[in-house]
PDB file of C-alpha atoms in Angstrom:
ATOM      1  CA  MET A   1    -183.038 -98.270  11.361  1.00  0.00           C
ATOM      2  CA  LYS A   2    -182.045-100.434   8.460  1.00  0.00           C
ATOM      3  CA  LEU A   3    -181.968-104.192   8.958  1.00  0.00           C
ATOM      4  CA  THR A   4    -178.827-105.733   7.554  1.00  0.00           C
ATOM      5  CA  ARG A   5    -177.796-109.343   7.383  1.00  0.00           C
ATOM      6  CA  ARG A   6    -175.064-108.675   9.973  1.00  0.00           C
ATOM      7  CA  SER A   7    -177.472-107.082  12.515  1.00  0.00           C
ATOM      8  CA  PHE A   8    -179.969-109.910  11.953  1.00  0.00           C
ATOM      9  CA  VAL A   9    -177.324-112.578  12.665  1.00  0.00           C
ATOM     10  CA  ALA A  10    -176.117-110.655  15.754  1.00  0.00           C
ATOM     11  CA  ALA A  11    -179.669-110.423  17.107  1.00  0.00           C
ATOM     12  CA  ALA A  12    -180.253-114.118  16.433  1.00  0.00           C
ATOM     13  CA  ALA A  13    -177.088-114.987  18.370  1.00  0.00           C
ATOM     14  CA  VAL A  14    -178.137-112.916  21.408  1.00  0.00           C
ATOM     15  CA  LEU A  15    -181.744-114.124  21.516  1.00  0.00           C
ATOM     16  CA  PRO A  16    -181.113-117.505  23.281  1.00  0.00           C
ATOM     17  CA  ALA A  17    -179.096-115.808  26.050  1.00  0.00           C
ATOM     18  CA  VAL A  18    -181.813-113.226  26.649  1.00  0.00           C
ATOM     19  CA  ALA A  19    -184.507-115.901  26.669  1.00  0.00           C
ATOM     20  CA  SER A  20    -182.626-118.031  29.205  1.00  0.00           C
ATOM     21  CA  ALA A  21    -182.027-115.004  31.446  1.00  0.00           C
ATOM     22  CA  ALA A  22    -185.741-114.227  31.380  1.00  0.00           C
ATOM     23  CA  GLU A  23    -186.508-117.867  32.207  1.00  0.00           C
ATOM     24  CA  ILE A  24    -184.154-117.804  35.217  1.00  0.00           C
ATOM     25  CA  GLY A  25    -185.746-114.625  36.525  1.00  0.00           C
ATOM     26  CA  TRP A  26    -189.202-116.098  36.158  1.00  0.00           C
ATOM     27  CA  LYS A  27    -188.422-119.408  37.887  1.00  0.00           C
ATOM     28  CA  ASP A  28    -186.626-117.834  40.847  1.00  0.00           C
ATOM     29  CA  GLY A  29    -188.057-115.248  43.191  1.00  0.00           C
ATOM     30  CA  HIS A  30    -186.875-111.697  43.475  1.00  0.00           C
ATOM     31  CA  GLN A  31    -186.571-111.599  47.240  1.00  0.00           C
ATOM     32  CA  THR A  32    -183.356-111.279  49.227  1.00  0.00           C
ATOM     33  CA  VAL A  33    -183.477-113.220  52.491  1.00  0.00           C
ATOM     34  CA  LEU A  34    -181.068-112.556  55.346  1.00  0.00           C
ATOM     35  CA  LEU A  35    -180.402-115.356  57.846  1.00  0.00           C
ATOM     36  CA  PHE A  36    -178.609-114.909  61.145  1.00  0.00           C
ATOM     37  CA  ASP A  37    -177.603-116.765  64.294  1.00  0.00           C
ATOM     38  CA  ALA A  38    -179.015-114.796  67.235  1.00  0.00           C
ATOM     39  CA  ALA A  39    -176.344-116.236  69.538  1.00  0.00           C
ATOM     40  CA  LEU A  40    -173.589-114.395  67.632  1.00  0.00           C
ATOM     41  CA  ALA A  41    -172.957-110.669  68.065  1.00  0.00           C
ATOM     42  CA  GLU A  42    -172.054-110.495  64.364  1.00  0.00           C
ATOM     43  CA  GLY A  43    -175.372-112.169  63.527  1.00  0.00           C
ATOM     44  CA  ARG A  44    -177.400-109.710  65.594  1.00  0.00           C
ATOM     45  CA  ALA A  45    -175.587-106.758  63.998  1.00  0.00           C
ATOM     46  CA  PHE A  46    -176.251-108.232  60.548  1.00  0.00           C
ATOM     47  CA  ALA A  47    -179.955-108.614  61.393  1.00  0.00           C
ATOM     48  CA  ASP A  48    -180.181-105.027  62.649  1.00  0.00           C
ATOM     49  CA  ALA A  49    -178.569-103.715  59.462  1.00  0.00           C
ATOM     50  CA  GLY A  50    -180.883-105.830  57.289  1.00  0.00           C
ATOM     51  CA  SER A  51    -183.961-104.649  59.160  1.00  0.00           C
ATOM     52  CA  ALA A  52    -182.887-101.041  58.642  1.00  0.00           C
ATOM     53  CA  TRP A  53    -182.961-101.710  54.868  1.00  0.00           C
ATOM     54  CA  ASN A  54    -186.391-103.421  55.067  1.00  0.00           C
ATOM     55  CA  ARG A  55    -185.079-106.851  54.089  1.00  0.00           C
ATOM     56  CA  ALA A  56    -186.606-110.169  55.136  1.00  0.00           C
ATOM     57  CA  VAL A  57    -184.537-111.106  58.216  1.00  0.00           C
ATOM     58  CA  ILE A  58    -184.959-114.590  59.699  1.00  0.00           C
ATOM     59  CA  ALA A  59    -183.223-116.141  62.698  1.00  0.00           C
ATOM     60  CA  ILE A  60    -181.767-119.592  62.093  1.00  0.00           C
ATOM     61  CA  GLU A  61    -183.475-121.887  64.574  1.00  0.00           C
ATOM     62  CA  GLY A  62    -184.748-125.411  64.980  1.00  0.00           C
ATOM     63  CA  ASP A  63    -183.832-128.278  62.675  1.00  0.00           C
ATOM     64  CA  ARG A  64    -181.419-126.719  60.172  1.00  0.00           C
ATOM     65  CA  VAL A  65    -182.249-129.147  57.351  1.00  0.00           C
ATOM     66  CA  ARG A  66    -186.023-128.668  57.651  1.00  0.00           C
ATOM     67  CA  PHE A  67    -185.498-124.897  58.042  1.00  0.00           C
ATOM     68  CA  GLY A  68    -183.380-124.822  54.869  1.00  0.00           C
ATOM     69  CA  ARG A  69    -185.801-126.945  52.828  1.00  0.00           C
ATOM     70  CA  GLU A  70    -188.717-124.682  53.716  1.00  0.00           C
ATOM     71  CA  LEU A  71    -186.671-121.584  52.900  1.00  0.00           C
ATOM     72  CA  PHE A  72    -185.347-122.775  49.530  1.00  0.00           C
ATOM     73  CA  ALA A  73    -188.775-124.095  48.494  1.00  0.00           C
ATOM     74  CA  ARG A  74    -189.786-120.403  48.262  1.00  0.00           C
ATOM     75  CA  ARG A  75    -186.988-119.865  45.675  1.00  0.00           C
ATOM     76  CA  PRO A  76    -185.478-116.590  46.970  1.00  0.00           C
ATOM     77  CA  ALA A  77    -183.143-114.832  44.545  1.00  0.00           C
ATOM     78  CA  ILE A  78    -180.387-114.263  47.126  1.00  0.00           C
ATOM     79  CA  VAL A  79    -179.810-115.762  50.571  1.00  0.00           C
ATOM     80  CA  GLN A  80    -177.211-114.066  52.758  1.00  0.00           C
ATOM     81  CA  GLY A  81    -176.295-115.297  56.190  1.00  0.00           C
ATOM     82  CA  VAL A  82    -174.121-114.929  59.261  1.00  0.00           C
ATOM     83  CA  SER A  83    -173.824-118.121  61.291  1.00  0.00           C
ATOM     84  CA  LEU A  84    -171.481-120.659  62.783  1.00  0.00           C
ATOM     85  CA  GLN A  85    -169.523-122.810  60.339  1.00  0.00           C
ATOM     86  CA  ALA A  86    -171.651-125.912  61.021  1.00  0.00           C
ATOM     87  CA  ASP A  87    -174.898-124.089  60.212  1.00  0.00           C
ATOM     88  CA  ALA A  88    -173.381-122.549  57.085  1.00  0.00           C
ATOM     89  CA  LEU A  89    -172.315-126.009  55.900  1.00  0.00           C
ATOM     90  CA  LEU A  90    -175.710-127.625  56.549  1.00  0.00           C
ATOM     91  CA  LEU A  91    -177.640-124.808  54.855  1.00  0.00           C
ATOM     92  CA  GLU A  92    -175.274-124.864  51.886  1.00  0.00           C
ATOM     93  CA  GLU A  93    -175.878-128.603  51.409  1.00  0.00           C
ATOM     94  CA  VAL A  94    -179.657-128.090  51.463  1.00  0.00           C
ATOM     95  CA  ALA A  95    -179.267-125.151  49.074  1.00  0.00           C
ATOM     96  CA  ARG A  96    -177.195-127.250  46.674  1.00  0.00           C
ATOM     97  CA  GLU A  97    -179.969-129.871  46.593  1.00  0.00           C
ATOM     98  CA  ALA A  98    -182.414-127.063  45.692  1.00  0.00           C
ATOM     99  CA  GLY A  99    -180.241-125.809  42.813  1.00  0.00           C
ATOM    100  CA  TYR A 100    -178.325-123.049  44.601  1.00  0.00           C
ATOM    101  CA  GLU A 101    -174.597-122.413  44.828  1.00  0.00           C
ATOM    102  CA  ARG A 102    -172.367-120.521  47.237  1.00  0.00           C
ATOM    103  CA  VAL A 103    -170.999-117.358  45.670  1.00  0.00           C
ATOM    104  CA  SER A 104    -169.279-115.885  48.720  1.00  0.00           C
ATOM    105  CA  LEU A 105    -167.788-117.102  51.993  1.00  0.00           C
ATOM    106  CA  GLU A 106    -165.934-115.024  54.563  1.00  0.00           C
ATOM    107  CA  ARG A 107    -164.854-115.682  58.144  1.00  0.00           C
ATOM    108  CA  GLU A 108    -165.149-113.016  60.838  1.00  0.00           C
ATOM    109  CA  GLY A 109    -164.168-114.321  64.263  1.00  0.00           C
ATOM    110  CA  LYS A 110    -166.385-117.332  65.015  1.00  0.00           C
ATOM    111  CA  ALA A 111    -168.949-116.216  62.448  1.00  0.00           C
ATOM    112  CA  MET A 112    -169.142-117.191  58.798  1.00  0.00           C
ATOM    113  CA  LYS A 113    -170.636-114.720  56.316  1.00  0.00           C
ATOM    114  CA  TRP A 114    -171.972-116.393  53.178  1.00  0.00           C
ATOM    115  CA  VAL A 115    -174.138-115.795  50.110  1.00  0.00           C
ATOM    116  CA  LEU A 116    -176.148-118.391  48.167  1.00  0.00           C
ATOM    117  CA  MET A 117    -177.788-117.826  44.781  1.00  0.00           C
ATOM    118  CA  PRO A 118    -179.571-120.010  42.218  1.00  0.00           C
ATOM    119  CA  GLN A 119    -177.184-121.726  39.825  1.00  0.00           C
ATOM    120  CA  LEU A 120    -177.198-120.102  36.417  1.00  0.00           C
ATOM    121  CA  ARG A 121    -176.645-123.439  34.682  1.00  0.00           C
ATOM    122  CA  ARG A 122    -179.064-126.113  35.799  1.00  0.00           C
TER     123      ARG A 122
END
């Protein structure tokens, strides 16, 4: 392959984006964590489906703020959950403090289905 000035400039332009993507992947974990409210039928079904796919499935229990801080300190790559609206709101606030953002929110009956991921721009 012949190196031209045009290909050199194109590679130089792409290099910072690739480096930042590698940095994001290194800082954040690679694990997907599934959270559920055991009191909700939708939550139990979500947990059963996650267990069938060998995902880390954790019931939301105890102090929601402390629970969220401990979870996000581990820097999972994706956090998906099925919970009541109040729990979804509290966990989202803790996630935002840890540098995460909500990328999906859906209501199904009394349950809220949501997804949190690390912010790409910090």
